[in-house]
mmCIF file of C-alpha atoms in Angstrom:
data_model
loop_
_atom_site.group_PDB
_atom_site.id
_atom_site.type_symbol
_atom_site.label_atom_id
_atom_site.label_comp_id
_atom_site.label_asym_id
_atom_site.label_seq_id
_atom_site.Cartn_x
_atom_site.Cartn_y
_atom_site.Cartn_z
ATOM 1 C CA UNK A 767 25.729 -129.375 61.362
ATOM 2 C CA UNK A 768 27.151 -126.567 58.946
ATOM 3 C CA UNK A 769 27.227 -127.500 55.508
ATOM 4 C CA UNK A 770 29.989 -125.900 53.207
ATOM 5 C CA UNK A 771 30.409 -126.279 49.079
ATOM 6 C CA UNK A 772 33.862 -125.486 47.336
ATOM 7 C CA UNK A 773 33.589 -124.495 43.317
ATOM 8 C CA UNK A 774 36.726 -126.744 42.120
ATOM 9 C CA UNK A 775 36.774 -123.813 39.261
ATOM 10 C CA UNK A 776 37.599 -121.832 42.065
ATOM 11 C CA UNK A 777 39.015 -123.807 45.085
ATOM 12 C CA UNK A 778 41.557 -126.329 44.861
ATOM 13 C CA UNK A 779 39.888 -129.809 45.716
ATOM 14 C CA UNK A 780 43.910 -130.645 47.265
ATOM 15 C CA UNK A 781 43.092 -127.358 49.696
ATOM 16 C CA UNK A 782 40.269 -128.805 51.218
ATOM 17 C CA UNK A 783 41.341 -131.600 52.062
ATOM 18 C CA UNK A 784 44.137 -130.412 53.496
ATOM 19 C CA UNK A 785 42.344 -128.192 55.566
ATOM 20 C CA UNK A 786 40.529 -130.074 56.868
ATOM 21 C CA UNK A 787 42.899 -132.545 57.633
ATOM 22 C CA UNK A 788 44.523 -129.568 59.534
ATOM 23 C CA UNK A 789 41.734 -129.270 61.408
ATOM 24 C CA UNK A 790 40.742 -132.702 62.556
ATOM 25 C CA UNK A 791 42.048 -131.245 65.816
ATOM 26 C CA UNK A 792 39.466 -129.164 66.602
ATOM 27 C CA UNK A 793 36.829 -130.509 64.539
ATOM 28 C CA UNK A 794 35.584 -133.777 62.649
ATOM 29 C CA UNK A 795 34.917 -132.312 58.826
ATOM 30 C CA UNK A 796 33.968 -134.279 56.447
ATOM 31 C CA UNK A 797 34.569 -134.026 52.885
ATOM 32 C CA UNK A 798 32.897 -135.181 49.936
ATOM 33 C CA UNK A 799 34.209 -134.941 46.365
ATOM 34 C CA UNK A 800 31.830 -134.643 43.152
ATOM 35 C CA UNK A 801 32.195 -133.434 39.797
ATOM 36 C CA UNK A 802 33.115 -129.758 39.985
ATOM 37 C CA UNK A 803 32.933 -129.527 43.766
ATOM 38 C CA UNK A 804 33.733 -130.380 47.228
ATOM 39 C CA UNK A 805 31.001 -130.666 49.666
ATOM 40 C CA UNK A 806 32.271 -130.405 53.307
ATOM 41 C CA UNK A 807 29.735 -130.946 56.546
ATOM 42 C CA UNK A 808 30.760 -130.025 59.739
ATOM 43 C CA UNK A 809 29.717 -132.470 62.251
ATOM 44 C CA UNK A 810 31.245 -131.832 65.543
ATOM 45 C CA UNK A 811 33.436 -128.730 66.727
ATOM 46 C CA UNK A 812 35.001 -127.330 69.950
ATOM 47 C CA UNK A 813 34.581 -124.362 68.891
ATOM 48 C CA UNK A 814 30.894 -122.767 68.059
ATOM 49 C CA UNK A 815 29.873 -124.355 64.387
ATOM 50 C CA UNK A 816 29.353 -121.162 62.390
ATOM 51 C CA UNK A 817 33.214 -120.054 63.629
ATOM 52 C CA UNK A 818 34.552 -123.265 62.719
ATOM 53 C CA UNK A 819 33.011 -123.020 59.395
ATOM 54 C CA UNK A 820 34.067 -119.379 58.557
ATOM 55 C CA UNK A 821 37.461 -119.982 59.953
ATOM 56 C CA UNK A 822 38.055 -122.997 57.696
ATOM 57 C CA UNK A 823 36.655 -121.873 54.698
ATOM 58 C CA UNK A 824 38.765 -118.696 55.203
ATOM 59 C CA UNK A 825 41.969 -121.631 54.953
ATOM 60 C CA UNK A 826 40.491 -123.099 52.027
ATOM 61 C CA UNK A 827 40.875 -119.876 50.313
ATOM 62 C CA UNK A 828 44.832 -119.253 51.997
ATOM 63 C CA UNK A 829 45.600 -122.655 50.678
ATOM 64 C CA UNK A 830 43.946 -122.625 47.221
ATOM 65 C CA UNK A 831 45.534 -118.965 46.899
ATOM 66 C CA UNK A 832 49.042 -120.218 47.894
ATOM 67 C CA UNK A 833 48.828 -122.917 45.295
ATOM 68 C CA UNK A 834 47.783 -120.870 42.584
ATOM 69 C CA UNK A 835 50.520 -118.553 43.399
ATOM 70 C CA UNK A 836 52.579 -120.844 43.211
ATOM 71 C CA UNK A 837 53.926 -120.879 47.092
ATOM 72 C CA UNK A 838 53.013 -124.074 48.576
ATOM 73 C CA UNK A 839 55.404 -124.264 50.767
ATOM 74 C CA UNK A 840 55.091 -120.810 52.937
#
């Protein structure tokens, strides 16, 4: 299991859980919300764990970058 945190001073608690609702394809994430964070735990993947949890935390930042931007929609 891969273990992930996300700084909400940072990340955008809305852009984790969005990705990993996009991911629930390819892998069963699940996310845990506490005072200034987001703690995510990768449980299963069909892809190898350490790729699954680079790739999405790579989205987390896309998404929390888009919103900040202001372009939530592209």
């Amino acid at each position: 299991m891969n273990n992930l945190e996300f700084d909400l001073a940072l990340y955008s608690a809305e852009a984790v859980f969005q990705a990993a609702k996009a991911y629930a394809a390819i892998a069963q994430i699940e996310v845990e919300r506490e005072p200034g964070l987001c703690r995510c735990s990768i449980l299963r993947s069909t892809a190898p764990m350490e790729l699954t949890a680079l790739e999405f935390a790579n989205y987390v930042l896309e998404l929390s970058c888009r919103k900040e931007a202001g372009h939530e929609g592209s």
